Amino acid sequence: MAATSSSSSSSESNEANSKWLDAHYDPMANLYTFSSCIALADLHGDGEYKLVVGDLGMAGHTMRLKVYRGTGLASESTLLDLPAAVTTFLMDQNEPRTPAVAVASGPFIYVYKNLRPYFKFTLPPLDANPLEQDVWEQAKEDMIDPLTLKEMLEGIRDKAEIPLSVRSLRFLAQDVPEMENFVNLHKGQPIKRQTVITCMSTLKKNMADEDAVSCLVIGTESADVLILDPEAFTILAKMTLPSVPAFLDVMGQFDVEYRVTVACRDGSIYILRRESKRPKYCIELSAQPMGLVRVHKNIVAGCSDETLQGYTQKGKKLWTVYLPAPLMTMSLLDHKSRGFQAVMVGLANQEVHMYRDKNLVDVIRTQDVVTSICFGRYGREDNTLIMTSKGGGLIIKILKRTAVFEEKDMSLGPPVAQSIRLSVPKKTRLYVDQTLRERENAVAMHHVFQMDLYRLRLMAARAYVKALESSLAPITSTLQEPIKMNAVVQGIGPTFKLTLHIQNTSAGRPSINLLAPMLVPGLNYPIETFVECLSDKGISDVIKVFVLREGQSMPLLTAHINMPVSEGLAAA
């Protein structure tokens, strides 16, 4: 009983500290989907947003388009193939402004209005391999047998640049006894090579308003990106990529300026701009992409090596975050009322992490591994987090109105202040003029600098020689002997007492072989002597004191002492 009460009290404290309210959890919802197949939209124009889910079903069967209202299932429709992406968009300016639902499945886009089938768009067929067409034409005329047909198609598959059609691939997968029946059944039909849709998004047509008309942007297995007109469903633009697109992120307006960011299967991110048939920028990731999100003007990519990487829109890498578990899905948290955006990452350890830049700002622990995430307006609540789990469960949470995502970094690593850029002032006009002047007169400025440098070296050398000749320095050079000497004069004359304080300034080496006693480092050695004035004029003069090494005439140290005595002084 005590254990139960303690566990319940801990769960209550965790809920109190959490930024989210637990609105609904249904572990038996039977929703098997990904983040690309979830959308929130006001389907009936009544101000109440519904949840649209492209359900993959169990083991590729019973694929359905499901619509949730509140916590219950409102409607569902059967899908003919596995959905690759689901999105909502406005097709026209008609009232009421109700969005349509687009479901990408195979080579088709199924468009629903008012949750009823409205239009089906089919991708244009691709050019078939001419060698493949010739081989099947020979099979049609019974000029070759099925085994010869198989050998020829295998040779074409290994060498040709244009891939084989689905018919030829299916034929090569047949057993030998079934090949003849397959040829007789299909040899009279023309060869068609059809691509499929891998990802889909939307692009505003000519206005940035939330209720503006949008175009559909789709990526195909043939490594193309197509932009479709929302009314006639014609291809407005076609762009080719080096690899098959896996994730799309689109910003801008088609008639003004737009930017399409595409994460491809070759482990790279390509950035396409208006009127560019080829990518303008390329970002090479460290591993295969698992998700792509744009936060303001930066690009955040999740990779299969358990990292989250941030880049500028021109491809410069900003940061890398190492995740504690493999990444399952990711999406954008856009808190519009506060202008706050973060990246939500679903991990394999039953946690959802939220990052603002590289800083971890929140962690949500779930009952199962999350496979899809969506944040936005649901029902009449603006900030709702909807997640589906690996076991088919549905999780709905609502962000508390008092929730504040702190800027502090909850993860290990350098502090947040390290990533804040310095406020560098802009280049002034004076700086620009100075830069231009230096660029135009670089050779002359270098000559003047060298001349001044040589003049400075000459002046320093002359001053050094003068100091050596006049012995003005009371401390010897460390290259000769580290000795320091101070002098004190006592008396009123004509006889004066001169006291010299000599000290070895080295760290641990004694001074030996001097005319003075051996000098131990750090000790002060006073040496006293008398000086007698030989003149009665009473004028001042200078006495020079030398420290010599035994057997040498070159002094190690020379000091000048001003004394009020006349010329002809003698020092003992």
Short mmCIF file of N, CA and C in Angstrom, two decimals, residues 443-546:
data_model
loop_
_atom_site.label_atom_id
_atom_site.label_comp_id
_atom_site.label_asym_id
_atom_site.label_seq_id
_atom_site.Cartn_x
_atom_site.Cartn_y
_atom_site.Cartn_z
N VAL A 443 51.94 48.18 -51.86
CA VAL A 443 53.40 48.11 -52.03
C VAL A 443 54.08 49.31 -51.37
N ALA A 444 53.56 50.51 -51.61
CA ALA A 444 54.18 51.71 -51.01
C ALA A 444 54.08 51.66 -49.49
N MET A 445 52.94 51.21 -48.95
CA MET A 445 52.79 51.13 -47.49
C MET A 445 53.76 50.11 -46.91
N HIS A 446 54.00 49.02 -47.63
CA HIS A 446 54.95 48.02 -47.15
C HIS A 446 56.37 48.59 -47.11
N HIS A 447 56.75 49.38 -48.16
CA HIS A 447 58.09 49.97 -48.17
C HIS A 447 58.27 50.95 -47.01
N VAL A 448 57.25 51.78 -46.76
CA VAL A 448 57.34 52.72 -45.64
C VAL A 448 57.44 51.98 -44.32
N PHE A 449 56.68 50.91 -44.17
CA PHE A 449 56.74 50.13 -42.94
C PHE A 449 58.11 49.52 -42.72
N GLN A 450 58.71 48.98 -43.80
CA GLN A 450 60.04 48.38 -43.67
C GLN A 450 61.09 49.43 -43.33
N MET A 451 60.97 50.63 -43.94
CA MET A 451 61.94 51.70 -43.64
C MET A 451 61.84 52.13 -42.17
N ASP A 452 60.62 52.32 -41.69
CA ASP A 452 60.45 52.69 -40.28
C ASP A 452 60.94 51.59 -39.35
N LEU A 453 60.74 50.33 -39.75
CA LEU A 453 61.20 49.22 -38.92
C LEU A 453 62.72 49.19 -38.83
N TYR A 454 63.40 49.40 -39.99
CA TYR A 454 64.86 49.42 -39.97
C TYR A 454 65.38 50.62 -39.16
N ARG A 455 64.69 51.76 -39.27
CA ARG A 455 65.12 52.94 -38.51
C ARG A 455 64.95 52.68 -37.00
N LEU A 456 63.88 52.02 -36.62
CA LEU A 456 63.67 51.70 -35.21
C LEU A 456 64.74 50.73 -34.70
N ARG A 457 65.06 49.73 -35.53
CA ARG A 457 66.11 48.79 -35.12
C ARG A 457 67.46 49.49 -34.97
N LEU A 458 67.76 50.44 -35.88
CA LEU A 458 69.03 51.17 -35.81
C LEU A 458 69.09 52.02 -34.54
N MET A 459 67.99 52.71 -34.22
CA MET A 459 67.96 53.53 -33.01
C MET A 459 68.12 52.66 -31.76
N ALA A 460 67.49 51.51 -31.75
CA ALA A 460 67.62 50.62 -30.59
C ALA A 460 69.05 50.10 -30.46
N ALA A 461 69.68 49.76 -31.60
CA ALA A 461 71.06 49.27 -31.54
C ALA A 461 72.01 50.36 -31.05
N ARG A 462 71.81 51.61 -31.53
CA ARG A 462 72.67 52.71 -31.07
C ARG A 462 72.50 52.97 -29.58
N ALA A 463 71.24 52.93 -29.11
CA ALA A 463 71.01 53.14 -27.68
C ALA A 463 71.64 52.03 -26.85
N TYR A 464 71.61 50.81 -27.37
CA TYR A 464 72.21 49.71 -26.64
C TYR A 464 73.73 49.85 -26.56
N VAL A 465 74.34 50.23 -27.68
CA VAL A 465 75.79 50.42 -27.68
C VAL A 465 76.19 51.56 -26.75
N LYS A 466 75.41 52.63 -26.77
CA LYS A 466 75.70 53.76 -25.89
C LYS A 466 75.60 53.35 -24.42
N ALA A 467 74.58 52.52 -24.12
CA ALA A 467 74.43 52.06 -22.73
C ALA A 467 75.59 51.18 -22.32
N LEU A 468 76.09 50.37 -23.25
CA LEU A 468 77.24 49.52 -22.93
C LEU A 468 78.50 50.35 -22.72
N GLU A 469 78.69 51.36 -23.60
CA GLU A 469 79.90 52.17 -23.49
C GLU A 469 79.92 53.03 -22.22
N SER A 470 78.76 53.57 -21.88
CA SER A 470 78.71 54.42 -20.69
C SER A 470 78.38 53.65 -19.42
N SER A 471 78.07 52.36 -19.58
CA SER A 471 77.77 51.47 -18.44
C SER A 471 76.68 52.08 -17.56
N LEU A 472 75.55 52.42 -18.17
CA LEU A 472 74.45 53.04 -17.44
C LEU A 472 73.55 52.03 -16.75
N ALA A 473 73.62 50.78 -17.17
CA ALA A 473 72.70 49.79 -16.60
C ALA A 473 73.28 49.22 -15.32
N PRO A 474 72.52 49.26 -14.21
CA PRO A 474 73.04 48.70 -12.95
C PRO A 474 72.88 47.19 -12.84
N ILE A 475 72.31 46.54 -13.83
CA ILE A 475 72.12 45.09 -13.80
C ILE A 475 72.77 44.51 -15.04
N THR A 476 73.52 43.45 -14.89
CA THR A 476 74.21 42.83 -16.01
C THR A 476 73.23 42.02 -16.84
N SER A 477 73.66 41.68 -18.06
CA SER A 477 72.84 40.83 -18.93
C SER A 477 72.85 39.39 -18.42
N THR A 478 71.76 38.71 -18.61
CA THR A 478 71.69 37.32 -18.16
C THR A 478 72.60 36.41 -18.96
N LEU A 479 73.06 36.90 -20.15
CA LEU A 479 74.00 36.09 -20.94
C LEU A 479 75.39 36.10 -20.30
N GLN A 480 75.74 37.20 -19.56
CA GLN A 480 77.05 37.27 -18.92
C GLN A 480 76.98 36.74 -17.49
N GLU A 481 76.34 37.50 -16.61
CA GLU A 481 76.23 37.07 -15.23
C GLU A 481 75.06 37.82 -14.60
N PRO A 482 74.07 37.12 -14.02
CA PRO A 482 72.89 37.79 -13.44
C PRO A 482 73.23 38.42 -12.09
N ILE A 483 73.76 39.65 -12.12
CA ILE A 483 74.20 40.34 -10.90
C ILE A 483 73.53 41.71 -10.85
N LYS A 484 73.08 42.10 -9.68
CA LYS A 484 72.49 43.42 -9.44
C LYS A 484 73.30 44.11 -8.34
N MET A 485 73.51 45.45 -8.51
CA MET A 485 74.34 46.18 -7.55
C MET A 485 73.71 47.54 -7.25
N ASN A 486 73.62 47.88 -5.96
CA ASN A 486 73.16 49.19 -5.49
C ASN A 486 74.26 49.81 -4.63
N ALA A 487 74.36 51.16 -4.67
CA ALA A 487 75.41 51.88 -3.93
C ALA A 487 74.78 52.86 -2.96
N VAL A 488 75.37 52.99 -1.76
CA VAL A 488 74.93 53.93 -0.73
C VAL A 488 76.15 54.73 -0.27
N VAL A 489 76.04 56.07 -0.27
CA VAL A 489 77.15 56.96 0.12
C VAL A 489 76.81 57.59 1.45
N GLN A 490 77.75 57.55 2.37
CA GLN A 490 77.57 58.12 3.71
C GLN A 490 78.75 59.05 4.03
N GLY A 491 78.44 60.14 4.73
CA GLY A 491 79.50 61.08 5.16
C GLY A 491 79.32 62.45 4.54
N ILE A 492 80.09 63.46 5.12
CA ILE A 492 80.00 64.83 4.63
C ILE A 492 81.33 65.29 4.03
N GLY A 493 82.33 64.40 4.01
CA GLY A 493 83.60 64.71 3.38
C GLY A 493 84.62 65.30 4.35
N PRO A 494 85.87 65.39 3.99
CA PRO A 494 86.35 64.94 2.68
C PRO A 494 86.44 63.42 2.52
N THR A 495 86.21 62.68 3.61
CA THR A 495 86.24 61.22 3.51
C THR A 495 84.80 60.69 3.56
N PHE A 496 84.46 59.82 2.57
CA PHE A 496 83.10 59.25 2.46
C PHE A 496 83.17 57.74 2.59
N LYS A 497 82.10 57.19 3.14
CA LYS A 497 81.98 55.73 3.23
C LYS A 497 81.05 55.27 2.11
N LEU A 498 81.53 54.38 1.24
CA LEU A 498 80.76 53.86 0.10
C LEU A 498 80.43 52.40 0.37
N THR A 499 79.10 52.08 0.45
CA THR A 499 78.64 50.71 0.69
C THR A 499 77.97 50.19 -0.58
N LEU A 500 78.49 49.09 -1.11
CA LEU A 500 77.94 48.45 -2.31
C LEU A 500 77.18 47.19 -1.90
N HIS A 501 75.91 47.08 -2.36
CA HIS A 501 75.09 45.88 -2.11
C HIS A 501 75.01 45.09 -3.41
N ILE A 502 75.63 43.92 -3.43
CA ILE A 502 75.68 43.07 -4.62
C ILE A 502 74.81 41.84 -4.38
N GLN A 503 74.01 41.47 -5.38
CA GLN A 503 73.08 40.35 -5.24
C GLN A 503 73.03 39.55 -6.53
N ASN A 504 73.03 38.22 -6.38
CA ASN A 504 72.90 37.30 -7.51
C ASN A 504 71.40 37.09 -7.78
N THR A 505 70.93 37.45 -8.99
CA THR A 505 69.49 37.40 -9.32
C THR A 505 69.07 36.12 -10.03
N SER A 506 69.96 35.16 -10.20
CA SER A 506 69.56 33.93 -10.89
C SER A 506 68.72 33.06 -9.96
N ALA A 507 68.09 32.04 -10.54
CA ALA A 507 67.18 31.18 -9.78
C ALA A 507 67.94 30.19 -8.90
N GLY A 508 69.02 29.61 -9.40
CA GLY A 508 69.71 28.59 -8.59
C GLY A 508 71.16 28.40 -8.94
N ARG A 509 71.76 29.35 -9.71
CA ARG A 509 73.15 29.19 -10.11
C ARG A 509 74.01 30.23 -9.41
N PRO A 510 75.01 29.84 -8.61
CA PRO A 510 75.88 30.81 -7.92
C PRO A 510 76.84 31.47 -8.90
N SER A 511 77.30 32.66 -8.56
CA SER A 511 78.30 33.39 -9.36
C SER A 511 79.67 33.15 -8.73
N ILE A 512 80.56 32.57 -9.50
CA ILE A 512 81.91 32.23 -9.00
C ILE A 512 82.95 32.86 -9.90
N ASN A 513 84.20 32.72 -9.49
CA ASN A 513 85.35 33.23 -10.24
C ASN A 513 85.29 34.74 -10.41
N LEU A 514 84.70 35.44 -9.41
CA LEU A 514 84.68 36.89 -9.43
C LEU A 514 85.76 37.41 -8.48
N LEU A 515 86.13 38.69 -8.70
CA LEU A 515 87.04 39.30 -7.76
C LEU A 515 86.38 39.50 -6.42
N ALA A 516 85.01 39.58 -6.45
CA ALA A 516 84.25 39.60 -5.21
C ALA A 516 84.06 38.17 -4.73
N PRO A 517 83.58 37.97 -3.49
CA PRO A 517 83.33 36.59 -3.01
C PRO A 517 82.29 35.88 -3.86
N MET A 518 82.18 34.55 -3.72
CA MET A 518 81.16 33.79 -4.43
C MET A 518 79.77 34.27 -4.02
N LEU A 519 78.94 34.52 -4.98
CA LEU A 519 77.61 35.08 -4.72
C LEU A 519 76.58 33.96 -4.80
N VAL A 520 75.94 33.69 -3.66
CA VAL A 520 74.87 32.69 -3.61
C VAL A 520 73.57 33.35 -4.05
N PRO A 521 72.72 32.70 -4.85
CA PRO A 521 71.48 33.33 -5.31
C PRO A 521 70.58 33.73 -4.15
N GLY A 522 70.01 34.94 -4.24
CA GLY A 522 69.04 35.43 -3.27
C GLY A 522 69.62 36.16 -2.08
N LEU A 523 70.94 36.08 -1.83
CA LEU A 523 71.56 36.74 -0.68
C LEU A 523 72.13 38.09 -1.06
N ASN A 524 72.09 39.02 -0.11
CA ASN A 524 72.61 40.36 -0.32
C ASN A 524 74.01 40.46 0.31
N TYR A 525 75.02 40.85 -0.50
CA TYR A 525 76.41 40.93 -0.03
C TYR A 525 76.82 42.41 0.04
N PRO A 526 76.92 42.97 1.27
CA PRO A 526 77.38 44.37 1.39
C PRO A 526 78.92 44.43 1.37
N ILE A 527 79.45 45.35 0.57
CA ILE A 527 80.91 45.58 0.49
C ILE A 527 81.15 47.06 0.78
N GLU A 528 81.96 47.32 1.82
CA GLU A 528 82.22 48.70 2.26
C GLU A 528 83.64 49.12 1.89
N THR A 529 83.75 50.41 1.54
CA THR A 529 85.05 51.01 1.24
C THR A 529 84.97 52.51 1.52
N PHE A 530 86.13 53.16 1.54
CA PHE A 530 86.18 54.59 1.82
C PHE A 530 86.70 55.32 0.60
N VAL A 531 86.15 56.51 0.40
CA VAL A 531 86.56 57.38 -0.72
C VAL A 531 86.98 58.72 -0.11
N GLU A 532 88.12 59.24 -0.56
CA GLU A 532 88.64 60.49 0.00
C GLU A 532 88.73 61.54 -1.09
N CYS A 533 88.29 62.74 -0.74
CA CYS A 533 88.33 63.86 -1.67
C CYS A 533 89.75 64.45 -1.68
N LEU A 534 90.33 64.62 -2.90
CA LEU A 534 91.68 65.14 -3.03
C LEU A 534 91.71 66.61 -3.43
N SER A 535 90.53 67.21 -3.66
CA SER A 535 90.45 68.60 -4.07
C SER A 535 89.70 69.39 -3.01
N ASP A 536 90.02 70.69 -2.93
CA ASP A 536 89.34 71.53 -1.97
C ASP A 536 88.29 72.43 -2.61
N LYS A 537 87.91 72.15 -3.91
CA LYS A 537 86.95 73.00 -4.61
C LYS A 537 85.49 72.64 -4.24
N GLY A 538 85.25 71.44 -3.77
CA GLY A 538 83.91 71.04 -3.32
C GLY A 538 82.88 70.87 -4.42
N ILE A 539 83.34 70.44 -5.62
CA ILE A 539 82.39 70.20 -6.72
C ILE A 539 82.10 68.71 -6.80
N SER A 540 80.94 68.38 -7.44
CA SER A 540 80.54 66.97 -7.55
C SER A 540 81.26 66.30 -8.71
N ASP A 541 81.30 64.98 -8.64
CA ASP A 541 81.94 64.19 -9.69
C ASP A 541 81.32 62.80 -9.69
N VAL A 542 81.78 61.96 -10.61
CA VAL A 542 81.22 60.62 -10.80
C VAL A 542 82.30 59.60 -10.49
N ILE A 543 81.87 58.59 -9.72
CA ILE A 543 82.76 57.46 -9.44
C ILE A 543 82.21 56.24 -10.19
N LYS A 544 83.08 55.55 -10.89
CA LYS A 544 82.70 54.34 -11.62
C LYS A 544 83.13 53.12 -10.83
N VAL A 545 82.20 52.19 -10.67
CA VAL A 545 82.45 50.94 -9.94
C VAL A 545 82.35 49.79 -10.93
N PHE A 546 83.31 48.88 -10.98
CA PHE A 546 83.34 47.76 -11.92
C PHE A 546 83.32 46.44 -11.15
#
